[in-house]
Amino acid sequence: MCGIVGAIADRDVVPVLIDGLKRLEYRGYDSAGIAVIGDGEVRRVRRTGRVAEMEAAARADNVQATLGIGHTRWATHGGVTEANAHPHASHGVALVHNGIIENHEQQRERLQQLGYAFESQTDTEVIAHLIHHYLKDGLDLLAALQRAVKELHGAYALAVVSRKEPHRMVVARMGCPLLVGLGEGENFVASDVSAIVQATRRVIFLEEGDTAEITRAGVRVFGADDAPVERDEHLSDVSLASLELGPYRHFMQKEIHEQPRAIGDTLEAIIDANAFEPALFGRDGAQVLDGVEGVQILACGTSFYAGSVARYWIEAISGLPCSVEIASEYRYRQAVANPKQLVVTISQSGETLDTMEALKYAKSLGHDRTLSICNVPESAIPRASRLVFYTRAGAEIGVASTKAFTTQLVGLFALAATLAKLHGRLDAEREAAYIEDLRHLPGSVQHALNLEPQIALWAERFAPKHHALFLGRGVHYPIALEGALKLKEISYIHAEAYPAGELKHGPLALVDADMPVVVIAPKDGLLEKVKSNMQEVRARGGELFVFTDADSNFEASEGVHVIRTPRHVGVLSPIVHTIPVQLLAYHTALSRGTDVDKPRNLAKAVTVE
Ligand code: G6P
């Protein structure tokens, strides 16, 4: 939810921190701050609002230093105020924190009794005082951090500096991502690589319970028992270009348009293998997938809707039972475990707390067959799973997920086909046909993108509305759900999705001339049923906005507007039909003048409950 960056160098690190925070802003954006060490002092600049406001204040104060930390916040404990913004400080110690400290109230009471005064309502401030408390006991900064974190319950990624130790920063990680960036004579820390990619691509991913000391000269990492450990160095493939807007107005627009490329990249391994094979999901693919008797999918948000599409595919293609559940629900109910089930978590970020906890819970129930569909290499959820399918969407910055969704669908389709093959339900001819369909998918998606001008015209009619209804049936019902989610997330229009057949059981009561009804109506076996549902809307004066395929025989008429996507692409149709609903939400938001990439109250990576 929050973003952390830190740097130590023999140049001014303030521009590095600010640049990094701007790239991390998608993680949370209600306040931002930096703390630097110089002339034996901690200087802090904090502002509510966007990083740019904090940057202006830092410029005005002419803040410069060779050691510093920075933070973008998404408020959990305590409102959006400057006092609650990070870095938090205690007597010359300053720190930034991502995560939640569950026992902060007990710690606060204890520290107050020890004489510490609190300036904020955050859970984070206790950590600053706790570290200072141990420094007072004579420990050095690293030892004080190591001692303090042992008393914290909850999740944290921390970066800490002290005015008394201007030659290093110390960091800790538990439950939230944190990586160290290795430069030449300068080193960095960040919650994700995008923050530091302008300086280095060489990274070390810290593991749960690790602490580390970062100086200009090097990095020392310590395991949960505080003993030195070696962690592998990786070369990140995140490119600077992928983090920049280029000719686009918004990252969301850029990411919508990147889908043919993202899908193409994600397909590469399947096309290269020219087969659906367990090895697509990892070295242990055969071992884990063999004998699977059912699938349980766990995810949140858009990823949950990808899972909802997959349920139709998995049951129809492989014949295996499949359930999909919102991770935050699954993790707190008494679920019945079946070790023969494959547990699939889907997460763009790989760090959504509810999804991670649902996975842990599934494992605690005896589920050993685990697969993660994820877009961020080395993130927590794939690392906790036996199998991984990495979508190759590239960095997704817009808070509303787009290219991650369609590439997740590619991975899930490959899973359905692979399970079908393992169960003798996919003959060679059908397998070849599916691969051929996949090969054509980027082209079909591009055709759907070409509809943008027509969709933009529809969006102008949506912009003044307060409500919208989305309808779909079968495998396209989750696309209606995703369309409604996109619209509400970024345009703030209240939108709901229903299976078209359910209309008469309630939502029809809402239909009048002011309620636009979007219908996903591809040329599949359910088109005639969907048409009847549309009649129900028309009969009540509702206005219909229908996305159908070029080769369907559905015609526009009074009150019924039609946009034709490319020719029906068969089983992959939900992927193609996602594009128009993304574009509709994007252009509606544009007309309404909302902050498309950073919608109010939301964040990209939700690492809190
Ligand atoms: C947040 C994002 C959504 C995303 C959801 C799940 O709500 O704004 O776009 O779908 O989290 O995130 P994940 O990274 O697990 O896919």
Coordinates of C-alpha atoms in Angstrom, one line a residue, residues 202-540:
R202 CA 21.1 -5.4 -9.8
V203 CA 18.9 -6.4 -6.9
I204 CA 18.7 -8.6 -3.9
F205 CA 15.3 -9.7 -2.7
L206 CA 15.2 -9.7 1.0
E207 CA 13.5 -12.7 2.6
E208 CA 11.0 -12.9 5.4
G209 CA 12.7 -12.0 8.7
D210 CA 15.8 -10.6 7.0
T211 CA 17.5 -7.4 8.2
A212 CA 20.3 -5.7 6.3
E213 CA 22.9 -3.0 6.6
I214 CA 23.4 -0.8 3.6
T215 CA 26.5 1.4 3.2
R216 CA 28.0 3.0 0.2
A217 CA 30.5 0.2 0.0
G218 CA 28.2 -2.8 0.3
V219 CA 25.4 -4.7 1.8
R220 CA 25.3 -7.2 4.6
V221 CA 22.2 -9.3 5.1
F222 CA 21.2 -11.1 8.2
G223 CA 18.6 -13.9 8.6
A224 CA 15.8 -14.0 11.2
D225 CA 18.3 -15.3 13.8
D226 CA 20.5 -12.2 13.1
A227 CA 23.3 -14.4 11.6
P228 CA 24.8 -13.2 8.3
V229 CA 23.3 -14.9 5.2
E230 CA 24.0 -14.8 1.5
R231 CA 21.1 -13.8 -0.8
D232 CA 21.3 -14.2 -4.5
E233 CA 21.7 -11.2 -6.8
H234 CA 19.2 -10.9 -9.6
L235 CA 19.2 -8.8 -12.7
S236 CA 15.8 -7.1 -13.1
D237 CA 14.3 -7.0 -16.5
V238 CA 12.0 -4.0 -15.7
S239 CA 12.8 -1.4 -18.3
L240 CA 12.8 2.3 -17.8
A241 CA 10.6 2.6 -20.9
S242 CA 7.9 0.4 -19.3
L243 CA 7.7 2.9 -16.4
E244 CA 7.3 5.9 -18.6
L245 CA 4.2 7.3 -20.3
G246 CA 5.6 7.8 -23.8
P247 CA 3.0 9.3 -26.1
Y248 CA 0.1 8.3 -23.8
R249 CA -2.0 10.5 -21.5
H250 CA -2.3 8.0 -18.8
F251 CA -0.7 4.7 -17.8
M252 CA -4.0 3.0 -18.0
Q253 CA -4.4 4.1 -21.6
K254 CA -0.8 2.9 -22.3
E255 CA -1.4 -0.4 -20.6
I256 CA -4.7 -1.0 -22.5
H257 CA -2.8 -0.4 -25.7
E258 CA 0.0 -2.7 -24.7
Q259 CA -2.2 -5.7 -24.5
P260 CA -1.4 -7.2 -27.9
R261 CA 2.3 -7.1 -26.9
A262 CA 1.7 -8.3 -23.3
I263 CA -0.4 -11.2 -24.5
G264 CA 2.1 -12.0 -27.2
D265 CA 4.9 -12.1 -24.6
T266 CA 2.9 -14.2 -22.2
L267 CA 2.1 -16.7 -25.0
E268 CA 5.7 -17.1 -26.0
A269 CA 6.4 -20.2 -23.9
I270 CA 3.2 -21.9 -25.0
I271 CA 3.8 -21.1 -28.7
D272 CA 7.5 -22.2 -28.4
A273 CA 6.5 -25.5 -26.8
N274 CA 3.6 -25.8 -29.3
A275 CA 1.8 -27.8 -26.7
F276 CA 0.1 -27.5 -23.3
E277 CA 2.6 -29.0 -20.9
P278 CA 2.8 -29.1 -17.1
A279 CA 6.4 -27.7 -17.5
L280 CA 4.8 -24.3 -18.5
F281 CA 4.0 -24.0 -14.8
G282 CA 7.4 -24.8 -13.4
R283 CA 9.9 -27.6 -13.0
D284 CA 7.6 -29.6 -10.7
G285 CA 4.7 -29.1 -13.0
A286 CA 4.1 -32.8 -13.8
Q287 CA 4.5 -33.8 -10.2
V288 CA 2.0 -31.2 -8.9
L289 CA -0.6 -31.4 -11.6
D290 CA -0.6 -35.1 -12.0
G291 CA -3.6 -36.6 -10.2
V292 CA -5.3 -33.2 -9.5
E293 CA -9.0 -33.8 -9.0
G294 CA -10.2 -30.3 -8.7
V295 CA -9.2 -26.6 -8.7
Q296 CA -9.7 -24.0 -6.0
I297 CA -9.0 -20.4 -7.2
L298 CA -8.3 -17.6 -4.6
A299 CA -7.9 -14.0 -5.5
C300 CA -9.1 -10.4 -5.0
G301 CA -10.4 -7.6 -7.3
T302 CA -9.8 -8.0 -11.0
S303 CA -7.7 -11.1 -10.4
F304 CA -10.9 -12.7 -8.9
Y305 CA -12.7 -12.0 -12.1
A306 CA -10.0 -13.6 -14.1
G307 CA -10.5 -16.6 -11.8
S308 CA -14.2 -16.5 -12.4
V309 CA -13.6 -16.7 -16.2
A310 CA -11.2 -19.6 -15.6
R311 CA -13.9 -21.6 -13.7
Y312 CA -16.0 -21.8 -16.9
W313 CA -12.9 -22.8 -18.9
I314 CA -11.6 -25.4 -16.4
E315 CA -14.9 -27.1 -16.0
A316 CA -15.8 -27.1 -19.6
I317 CA -12.4 -28.0 -21.1
S318 CA -10.9 -30.3 -18.4
G319 CA -14.0 -31.6 -16.8
L320 CA -12.5 -30.9 -13.3
P321 CA -14.6 -29.2 -10.7
C322 CA -13.5 -25.7 -10.0
S323 CA -14.4 -23.1 -7.4
V324 CA -13.4 -19.5 -7.2
E325 CA -13.4 -17.6 -4.0
I326 CA -12.6 -14.1 -2.8
A327 CA -9.4 -14.6 -0.8
S328 CA -10.5 -12.4 2.1
E329 CA -13.6 -14.7 2.6
Y330 CA -11.8 -18.0 2.2
R331 CA -9.1 -17.1 4.7
Y332 CA -11.6 -16.7 7.5
R333 CA -14.0 -19.6 6.9
Q334 CA -13.7 -23.2 7.9
A335 CA -13.0 -24.6 4.5
V336 CA -12.9 -28.3 3.7
A337 CA -9.5 -29.2 2.4
N338 CA -8.9 -31.8 -0.4
P339 CA -5.2 -32.3 -1.0
K340 CA -6.0 -33.6 -4.5
Q341 CA -7.2 -30.1 -5.3
L342 CA -4.9 -27.6 -7.0
V343 CA -5.0 -24.3 -5.2
V344 CA -4.5 -21.5 -7.7
T345 CA -3.8 -17.9 -6.4
I346 CA -4.0 -15.1 -9.0
S347 CA -2.3 -11.8 -8.2
Q348 CA -0.9 -9.1 -10.4
S349 CA 1.3 -7.8 -7.7
G350 CA 2.1 -11.0 -5.9
E351 CA 1.8 -9.2 -2.6
T352 CA -1.9 -8.8 -1.9
L353 CA -2.2 -9.6 1.8
D354 CA -5.6 -11.3 1.7
T355 CA -4.5 -13.6 -1.2
M356 CA -1.2 -14.4 0.5
E357 CA -3.0 -15.2 3.8
A358 CA -5.6 -17.3 1.9
L359 CA -2.7 -19.3 0.4
K360 CA -1.1 -19.8 3.8
Y361 CA -4.4 -20.9 5.2
A362 CA -4.9 -23.4 2.3
K363 CA -1.5 -24.8 3.0
S364 CA -2.2 -25.1 6.7
L365 CA -5.3 -27.1 5.8
G366 CA -3.1 -29.6 4.0
H367 CA -3.2 -28.2 0.4
D368 CA 0.2 -28.9 -1.0
R369 CA -0.5 -28.5 -4.7
T370 CA -0.2 -24.7 -5.2
L371 CA 0.1 -22.6 -8.3
S372 CA 0.5 -18.8 -8.5
I373 CA -0.5 -16.8 -11.6
C374 CA 1.5 -13.6 -11.1
N375 CA 2.9 -10.6 -12.9
V376 CA 5.8 -9.7 -10.5
P377 CA 8.8 -12.0 -10.5
E378 CA 10.1 -13.0 -7.1
S379 CA 7.1 -11.5 -5.2
A380 CA 5.8 -13.1 -2.1
I381 CA 2.9 -15.2 -3.5
P382 CA 4.8 -17.0 -6.2
R383 CA 7.6 -17.6 -3.8
A384 CA 5.2 -19.3 -1.5
S385 CA 3.8 -21.5 -4.2
R386 CA 5.1 -24.7 -5.7
L387 CA 4.2 -23.7 -9.3
V388 CA 4.2 -20.4 -11.0
F389 CA 3.0 -19.0 -14.3
Y390 CA 4.4 -15.5 -14.8
T391 CA 2.3 -13.3 -16.9
R392 CA 4.6 -11.1 -18.9
A393 CA 2.5 -8.0 -19.0
G394 CA 5.4 -5.8 -17.8
A395 CA 5.0 -3.2 -15.0
E396 CA 1.4 -2.2 -14.5
I397 CA 1.2 1.3 -13.0
G398 CA -2.4 2.3 -13.5
V399 CA -4.3 1.4 -10.3
A400 CA -7.1 -0.2 -12.4
S401 CA -5.8 -3.4 -13.7
T402 CA -6.0 -4.0 -17.5
K403 CA -3.1 -5.8 -19.2
A404 CA -2.6 -7.9 -16.1
F405 CA -6.1 -9.2 -16.4
T406 CA -6.0 -10.3 -20.0
T407 CA -2.6 -11.9 -19.5
Q408 CA -3.9 -13.7 -16.4
L409 CA -6.6 -15.1 -18.7
V410 CA -4.0 -16.4 -21.1
G411 CA -2.2 -18.3 -18.2
L412 CA -5.5 -19.6 -16.9
F413 CA -6.6 -20.8 -20.3
A414 CA -3.3 -22.7 -20.6
L415 CA -3.9 -24.2 -17.3
A416 CA -7.4 -25.4 -18.3
A417 CA -6.0 -26.9 -21.5
T418 CA -3.1 -28.6 -19.7
L419 CA -5.4 -30.1 -17.1
A420 CA -7.6 -31.3 -19.9
K421 CA -4.7 -32.9 -21.6
L422 CA -3.5 -34.6 -18.4
H423 CA -7.0 -36.0 -18.0
G424 CA -7.2 -37.3 -21.5
R425 CA -9.8 -34.7 -22.6
L426 CA -7.7 -32.8 -25.1
D427 CA -6.9 -34.7 -28.4
A428 CA -4.0 -33.5 -30.6
E429 CA -6.4 -31.9 -33.1
R430 CA -8.1 -29.8 -30.4
E431 CA -4.8 -28.9 -28.8
A432 CA -3.4 -27.7 -32.2
A433 CA -6.6 -25.7 -32.7
Y434 CA -6.3 -24.0 -29.3
I435 CA -2.7 -23.1 -30.0
E436 CA -3.7 -21.6 -33.3
D437 CA -6.4 -19.6 -31.6
L438 CA -3.8 -18.3 -29.1
R439 CA -1.5 -17.4 -31.9
H440 CA -4.2 -15.1 -33.4
L441 CA -5.2 -13.6 -30.1
P442 CA -2.9 -10.5 -30.1
G443 CA -4.3 -9.6 -33.6
S444 CA -7.9 -9.9 -32.5
V445 CA -7.1 -7.8 -29.4
Q446 CA -5.6 -5.2 -31.7
H447 CA -8.8 -5.2 -33.8
A448 CA -10.8 -4.6 -30.6
L449 CA -8.5 -1.7 -29.7
N450 CA -9.2 -0.1 -33.0
L451 CA -12.8 0.4 -31.8
E452 CA -11.5 3.2 -29.5
P453 CA -13.0 6.2 -31.4
Q454 CA -16.5 4.6 -31.4
I455 CA -16.3 3.7 -27.8
A456 CA -15.1 7.2 -26.9
L457 CA -18.3 8.5 -28.4
W458 CA -20.4 6.2 -26.2
A459 CA -18.3 7.4 -23.2
E460 CA -19.6 10.9 -23.6
R461 CA -23.1 9.7 -23.1
F462 CA -22.1 7.7 -20.0
A463 CA -20.2 10.6 -18.4
P464 CA -23.3 12.5 -17.0
K465 CA -24.9 9.2 -15.7
H466 CA -24.9 8.2 -12.0
H467 CA -25.5 4.5 -12.5
A468 CA -24.9 1.8 -15.1
L469 CA -25.8 -1.8 -15.4
F470 CA -23.6 -4.5 -17.1
L471 CA -25.0 -7.8 -18.3
G472 CA -23.4 -10.9 -19.6
R473 CA -23.9 -14.6 -19.6
G474 CA -21.8 -17.7 -19.2
V475 CA -18.0 -17.1 -19.6
H476 CA -18.8 -13.4 -20.4
Y477 CA -20.6 -12.7 -17.2
P478 CA -17.2 -12.2 -15.4
I479 CA -16.4 -9.7 -18.2
A480 CA -19.5 -7.8 -17.3
L481 CA -18.3 -7.8 -13.7
E482 CA -14.9 -6.6 -14.7
G483 CA -16.5 -3.8 -16.9
A484 CA -18.6 -2.6 -14.0
L485 CA -15.5 -2.7 -11.7
K486 CA -13.4 -0.7 -14.2
L487 CA -16.2 1.9 -14.6
K488 CA -16.7 2.4 -10.9
E489 CA -13.0 2.4 -10.0
I490 CA -12.0 5.2 -12.3
S491 CA -15.1 7.2 -13.2
Y492 CA -16.9 6.9 -9.8
I493 CA -20.1 6.0 -11.6
H494 CA -22.0 3.4 -9.6
A495 CA -22.0 0.3 -11.8
E496 CA -23.2 -3.2 -11.1
A497 CA -23.0 -6.4 -13.2
Y498 CA -25.5 -9.2 -13.3
P499 CA -25.8 -12.4 -15.2
A500 CA -28.3 -11.4 -17.9
G501 CA -30.7 -14.2 -16.8
E502 CA -30.9 -12.8 -13.3
L503 CA -32.2 -9.4 -14.5
K504 CA -35.8 -10.3 -13.8
H505 CA -35.0 -11.2 -10.2
G506 CA -34.3 -7.7 -9.1
P507 CA -32.2 -5.3 -11.1
L508 CA -34.9 -4.9 -13.7
A509 CA -36.6 -2.7 -11.1
L510 CA -33.8 -0.2 -11.6
V511 CA -34.1 0.1 -15.3
D512 CA -35.4 3.4 -16.8
A513 CA -34.2 5.8 -19.4
D514 CA -31.5 7.1 -17.1
M515 CA -29.8 3.8 -16.6
P516 CA -27.5 2.8 -19.4
V517 CA -27.3 -1.0 -19.7
V518 CA -24.1 -2.4 -21.2
V519 CA -24.4 -5.9 -22.7
I520 CA -21.6 -8.3 -23.6
A521 CA -23.3 -10.2 -26.3
P522 CA -20.8 -12.3 -28.4
K523 CA -21.9 -14.7 -31.0
D524 CA -21.9 -17.8 -28.8
G525 CA -24.4 -20.4 -27.8
L526 CA -26.1 -17.9 -25.4
L527 CA -26.7 -15.0 -27.8
E528 CA -30.4 -15.8 -28.3
K529 CA -30.9 -15.9 -24.5
V530 CA -29.1 -12.6 -24.1
K531 CA -31.3 -11.1 -26.8
S532 CA -34.4 -12.0 -24.8
N533 CA -32.9 -10.3 -21.8
M534 CA -32.3 -7.2 -23.8
Q535 CA -35.9 -7.2 -24.8
E536 CA -36.8 -7.1 -21.1
V537 CA -34.7 -3.9 -20.8
R538 CA -36.1 -2.3 -23.9
A539 CA -39.6 -3.0 -22.8
R540 CA -38.9 -0.9 -19.7

